[in-house]
mmCIF file of C-alpha atoms in Angstrom:
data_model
loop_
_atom_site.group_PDB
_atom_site.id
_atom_site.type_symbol
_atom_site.label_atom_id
_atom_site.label_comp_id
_atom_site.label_asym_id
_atom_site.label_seq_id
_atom_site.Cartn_x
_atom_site.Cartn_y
_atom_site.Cartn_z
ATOM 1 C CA UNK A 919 7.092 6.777 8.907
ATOM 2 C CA UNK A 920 4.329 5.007 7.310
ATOM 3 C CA UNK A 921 0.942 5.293 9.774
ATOM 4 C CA UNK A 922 -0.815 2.259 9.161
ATOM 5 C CA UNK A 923 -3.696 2.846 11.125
ATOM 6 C CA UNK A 924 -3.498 -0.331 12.390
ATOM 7 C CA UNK A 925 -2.339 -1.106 15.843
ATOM 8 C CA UNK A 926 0.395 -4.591 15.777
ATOM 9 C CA UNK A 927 -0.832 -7.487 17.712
ATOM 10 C CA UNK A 928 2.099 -9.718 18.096
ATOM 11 C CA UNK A 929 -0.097 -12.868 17.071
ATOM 12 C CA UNK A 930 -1.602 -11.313 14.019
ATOM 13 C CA UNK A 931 -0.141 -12.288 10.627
ATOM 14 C CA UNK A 932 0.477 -10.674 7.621
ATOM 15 C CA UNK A 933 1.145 -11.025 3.958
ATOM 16 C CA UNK A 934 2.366 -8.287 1.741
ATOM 17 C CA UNK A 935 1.657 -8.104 -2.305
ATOM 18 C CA UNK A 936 4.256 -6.327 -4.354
ATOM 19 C CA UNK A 937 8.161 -6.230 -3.628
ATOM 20 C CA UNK A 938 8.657 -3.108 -5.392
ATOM 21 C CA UNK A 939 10.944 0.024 -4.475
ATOM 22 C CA UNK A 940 8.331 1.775 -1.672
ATOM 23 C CA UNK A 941 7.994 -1.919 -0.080
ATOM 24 C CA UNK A 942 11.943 -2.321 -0.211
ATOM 25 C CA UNK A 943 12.255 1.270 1.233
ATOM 26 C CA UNK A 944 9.327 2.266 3.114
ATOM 27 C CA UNK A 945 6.875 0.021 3.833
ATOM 28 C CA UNK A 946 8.675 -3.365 5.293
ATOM 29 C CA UNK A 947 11.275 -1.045 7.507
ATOM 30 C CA UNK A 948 8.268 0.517 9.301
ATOM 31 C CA UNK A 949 6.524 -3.061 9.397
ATOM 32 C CA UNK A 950 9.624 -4.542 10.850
ATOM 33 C CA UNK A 951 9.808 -1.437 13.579
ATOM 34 C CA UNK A 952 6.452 -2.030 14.731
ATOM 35 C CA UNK A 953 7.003 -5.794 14.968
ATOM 36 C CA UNK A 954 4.227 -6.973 12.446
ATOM 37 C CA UNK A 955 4.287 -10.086 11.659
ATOM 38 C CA UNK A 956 4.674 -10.671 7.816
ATOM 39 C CA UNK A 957 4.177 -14.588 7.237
ATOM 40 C CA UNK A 958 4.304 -14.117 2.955
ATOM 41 C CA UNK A 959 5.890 -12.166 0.203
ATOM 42 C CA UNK A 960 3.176 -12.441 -3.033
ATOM 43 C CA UNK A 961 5.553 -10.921 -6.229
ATOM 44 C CA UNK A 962 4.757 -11.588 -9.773
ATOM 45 C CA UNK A 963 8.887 -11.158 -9.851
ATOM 46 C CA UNK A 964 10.846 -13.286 -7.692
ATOM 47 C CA UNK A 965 14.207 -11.734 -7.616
ATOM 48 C CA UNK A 966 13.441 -8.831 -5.205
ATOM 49 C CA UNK A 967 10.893 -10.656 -3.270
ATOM 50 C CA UNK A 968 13.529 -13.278 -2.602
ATOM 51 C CA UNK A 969 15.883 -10.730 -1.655
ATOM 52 C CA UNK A 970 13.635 -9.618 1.082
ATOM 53 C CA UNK A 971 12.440 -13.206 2.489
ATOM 54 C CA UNK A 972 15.719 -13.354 3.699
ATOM 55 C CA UNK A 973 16.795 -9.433 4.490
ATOM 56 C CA UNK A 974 13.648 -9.526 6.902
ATOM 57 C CA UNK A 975 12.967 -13.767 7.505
ATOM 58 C CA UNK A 976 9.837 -14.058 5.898
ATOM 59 C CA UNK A 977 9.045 -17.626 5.455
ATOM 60 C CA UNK A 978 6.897 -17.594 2.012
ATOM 61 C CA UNK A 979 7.655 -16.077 -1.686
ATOM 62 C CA UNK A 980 4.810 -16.935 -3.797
ATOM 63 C CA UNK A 981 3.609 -15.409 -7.047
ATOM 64 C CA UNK A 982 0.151 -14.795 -6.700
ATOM 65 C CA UNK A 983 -2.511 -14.854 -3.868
ATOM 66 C CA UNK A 984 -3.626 -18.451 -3.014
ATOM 67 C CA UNK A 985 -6.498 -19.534 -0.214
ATOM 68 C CA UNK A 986 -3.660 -21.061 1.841
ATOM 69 C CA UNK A 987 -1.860 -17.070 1.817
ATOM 70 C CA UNK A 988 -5.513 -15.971 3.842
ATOM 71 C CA UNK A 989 -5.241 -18.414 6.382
ATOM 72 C CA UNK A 990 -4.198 -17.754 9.936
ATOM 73 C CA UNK A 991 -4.017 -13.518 8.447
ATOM 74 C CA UNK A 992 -5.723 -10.822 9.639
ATOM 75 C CA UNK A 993 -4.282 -7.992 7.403
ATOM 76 C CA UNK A 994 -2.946 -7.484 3.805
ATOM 77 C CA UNK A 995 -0.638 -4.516 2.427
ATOM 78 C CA UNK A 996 -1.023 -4.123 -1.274
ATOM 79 C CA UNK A 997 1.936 -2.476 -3.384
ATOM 80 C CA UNK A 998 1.892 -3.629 -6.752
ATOM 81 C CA UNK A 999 0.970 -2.349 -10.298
ATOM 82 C CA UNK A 1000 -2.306 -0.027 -9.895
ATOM 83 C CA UNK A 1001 -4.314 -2.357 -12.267
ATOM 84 C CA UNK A 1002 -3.950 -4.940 -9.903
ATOM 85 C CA UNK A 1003 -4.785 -3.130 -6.882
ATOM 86 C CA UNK A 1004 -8.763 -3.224 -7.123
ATOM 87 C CA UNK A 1005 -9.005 -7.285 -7.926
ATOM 88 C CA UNK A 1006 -6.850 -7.907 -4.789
ATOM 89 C CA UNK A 1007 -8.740 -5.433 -2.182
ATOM 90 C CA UNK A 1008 -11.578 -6.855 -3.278
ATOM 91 C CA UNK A 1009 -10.706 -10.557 -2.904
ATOM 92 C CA UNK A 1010 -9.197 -9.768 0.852
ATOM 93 C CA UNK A 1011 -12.181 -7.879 2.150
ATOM 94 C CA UNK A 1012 -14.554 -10.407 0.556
ATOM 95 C CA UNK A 1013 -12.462 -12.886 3.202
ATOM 96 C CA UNK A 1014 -12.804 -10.388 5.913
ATOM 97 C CA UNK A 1015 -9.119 -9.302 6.018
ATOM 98 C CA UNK A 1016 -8.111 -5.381 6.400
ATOM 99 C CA UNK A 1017 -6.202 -4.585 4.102
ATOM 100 C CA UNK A 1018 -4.005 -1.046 3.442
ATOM 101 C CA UNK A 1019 -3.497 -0.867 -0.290
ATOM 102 C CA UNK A 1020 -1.283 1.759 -1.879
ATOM 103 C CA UNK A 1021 -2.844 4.232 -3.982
ATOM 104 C CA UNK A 1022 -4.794 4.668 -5.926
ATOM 105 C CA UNK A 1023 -7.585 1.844 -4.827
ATOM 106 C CA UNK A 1024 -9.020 1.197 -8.175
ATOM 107 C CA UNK A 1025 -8.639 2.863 -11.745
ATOM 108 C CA UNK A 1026 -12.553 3.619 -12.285
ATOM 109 C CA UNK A 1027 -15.882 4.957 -10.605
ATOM 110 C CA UNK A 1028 -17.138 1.681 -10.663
ATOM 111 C CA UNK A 1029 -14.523 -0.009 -9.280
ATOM 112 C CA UNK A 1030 -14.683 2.368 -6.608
ATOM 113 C CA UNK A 1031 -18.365 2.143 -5.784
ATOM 114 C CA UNK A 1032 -18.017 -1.416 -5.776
ATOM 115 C CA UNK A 1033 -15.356 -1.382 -3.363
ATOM 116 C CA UNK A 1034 -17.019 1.048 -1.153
ATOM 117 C CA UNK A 1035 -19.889 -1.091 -1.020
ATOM 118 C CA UNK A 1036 -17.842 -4.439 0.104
ATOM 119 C CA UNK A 1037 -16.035 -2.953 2.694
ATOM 120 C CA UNK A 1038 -19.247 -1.394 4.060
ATOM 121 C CA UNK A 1039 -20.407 -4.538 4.136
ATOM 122 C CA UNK A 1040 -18.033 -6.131 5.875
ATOM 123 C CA UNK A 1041 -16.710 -5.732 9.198
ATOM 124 C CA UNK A 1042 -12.413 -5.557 7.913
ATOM 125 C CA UNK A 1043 -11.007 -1.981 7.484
ATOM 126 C CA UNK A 1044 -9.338 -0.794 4.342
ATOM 127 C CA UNK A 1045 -6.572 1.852 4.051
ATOM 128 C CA UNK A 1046 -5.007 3.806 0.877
ATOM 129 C CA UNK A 1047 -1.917 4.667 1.175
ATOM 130 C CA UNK A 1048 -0.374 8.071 0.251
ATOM 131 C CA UNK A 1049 3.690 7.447 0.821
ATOM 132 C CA UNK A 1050 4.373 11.302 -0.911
ATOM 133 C CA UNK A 1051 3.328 12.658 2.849
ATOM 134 C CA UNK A 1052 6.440 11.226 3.968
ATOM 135 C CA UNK A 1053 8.548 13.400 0.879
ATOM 136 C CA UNK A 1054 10.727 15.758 2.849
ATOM 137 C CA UNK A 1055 9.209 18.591 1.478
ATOM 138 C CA UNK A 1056 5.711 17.225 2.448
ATOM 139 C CA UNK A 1057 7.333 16.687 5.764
ATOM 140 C CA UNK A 1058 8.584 20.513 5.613
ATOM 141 C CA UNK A 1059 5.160 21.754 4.699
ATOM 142 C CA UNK A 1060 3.131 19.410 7.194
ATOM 143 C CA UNK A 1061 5.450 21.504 10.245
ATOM 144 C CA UNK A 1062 5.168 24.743 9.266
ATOM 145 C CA UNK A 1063 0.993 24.620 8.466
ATOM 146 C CA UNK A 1064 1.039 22.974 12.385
ATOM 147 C CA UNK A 1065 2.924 26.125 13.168
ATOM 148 C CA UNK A 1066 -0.528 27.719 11.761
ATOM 149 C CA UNK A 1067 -3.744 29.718 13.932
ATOM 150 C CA UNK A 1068 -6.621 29.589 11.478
ATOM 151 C CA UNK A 1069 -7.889 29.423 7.583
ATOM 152 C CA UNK A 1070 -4.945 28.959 5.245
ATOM 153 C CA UNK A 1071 -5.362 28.996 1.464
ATOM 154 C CA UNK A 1072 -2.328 26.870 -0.632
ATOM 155 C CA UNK A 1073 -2.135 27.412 -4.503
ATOM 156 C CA UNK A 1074 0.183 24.537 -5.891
ATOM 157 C CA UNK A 1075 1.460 24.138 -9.044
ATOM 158 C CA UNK A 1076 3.537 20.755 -9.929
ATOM 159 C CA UNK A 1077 5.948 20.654 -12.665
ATOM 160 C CA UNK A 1078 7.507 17.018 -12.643
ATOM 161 C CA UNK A 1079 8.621 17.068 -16.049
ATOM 162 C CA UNK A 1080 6.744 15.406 -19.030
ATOM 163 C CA UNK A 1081 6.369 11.569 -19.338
ATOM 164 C CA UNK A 1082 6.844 9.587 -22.655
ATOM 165 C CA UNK A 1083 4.121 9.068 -24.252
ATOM 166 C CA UNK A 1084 4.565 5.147 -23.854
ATOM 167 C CA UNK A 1085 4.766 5.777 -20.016
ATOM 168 C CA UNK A 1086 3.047 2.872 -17.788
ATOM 169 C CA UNK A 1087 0.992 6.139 -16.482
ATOM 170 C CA UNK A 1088 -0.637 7.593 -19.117
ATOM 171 C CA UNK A 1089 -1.857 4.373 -19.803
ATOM 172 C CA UNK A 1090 -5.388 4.302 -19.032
ATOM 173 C CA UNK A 1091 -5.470 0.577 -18.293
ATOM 174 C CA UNK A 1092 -2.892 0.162 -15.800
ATOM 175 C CA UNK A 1093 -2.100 3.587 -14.340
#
């Protein structure tokens, strides 16, 4: 279950960025069970997007953020490419919108300091998303630490396997 952080008002609007696997999966199931409004699908692809305009009747498919997507909003969810997700959480809290954006926020320091800064300076909240919490084994460990009195120390070591070396990831520009 994906904890927004941010309570539904059944007048409040939304538009979501990205129509990728965690949005298909995760993210517009849990908006649709906690009867958020989403007004606009923004997808630089348009087949999946217009897949889910009509799976959950969401009137707009657009590819790419326009001043008419901001109007009559009050939040954003950002799921796209990670080199894309610093230009947009910066243009919706510079128009006073809180916005959840998927991780990770930005790709350097200064992107992050600059970031920080705007949403201090602005009265809109901004969330990062973590969807691996919801992983069953995260869900697993997340029980059994509850089950927990005191200090606990955790040594983890991940082995996911090695990536190509043309991987989108290793990529310093986009991932």
């Amino acid at each position: 279950k994906v904890d927004t952080g941010m309570v539904p008002k059944s007048n409040c609007e939304s538009i979501l960025i990205g129509a990728g696997n965690f949005v298909q999966r995760v993210l517009l199931p849990e908006l649709r069970a906690i009867n958020e409004s989403v007004k606009e699908i923004i997808s630089a692809t348009g087949v999946n997007a217009y897949h889910l305009t009509k799976k959950y009747n969401i009137p707009i498919l657009s590819s790419q953020l326009s001043d008419d997507s901001l109007i009559g909003i009050k939040r954003a969810y950002v799921a796209t490419p990670h080199n894309t997700h610093y230009n947009y959480a910066m243009t919706l809290l510079r128009n006073h919108k809180d916005v959840w954006v998927e991780k990770p926020l930005c790709l350097t320091k200064s992107d992050l300091e600059s970031i920080i800064g705007t949403a201090k300076s602005v009265k809109s909240k901004l969330f990062v998303g973590y969807n691996r919490r919801y992983s069953p084994i995260a869900k697993y460990l997340n029980k059994k630490l509850k089950q927990k009195k005191g200090a606990i120390l955790i040594k983890m070591q991940v082995n996911a396997g090695k990536l190509p070396n043309n991987h989108w990831l290793l990529d310093s520009k986009i991932g």
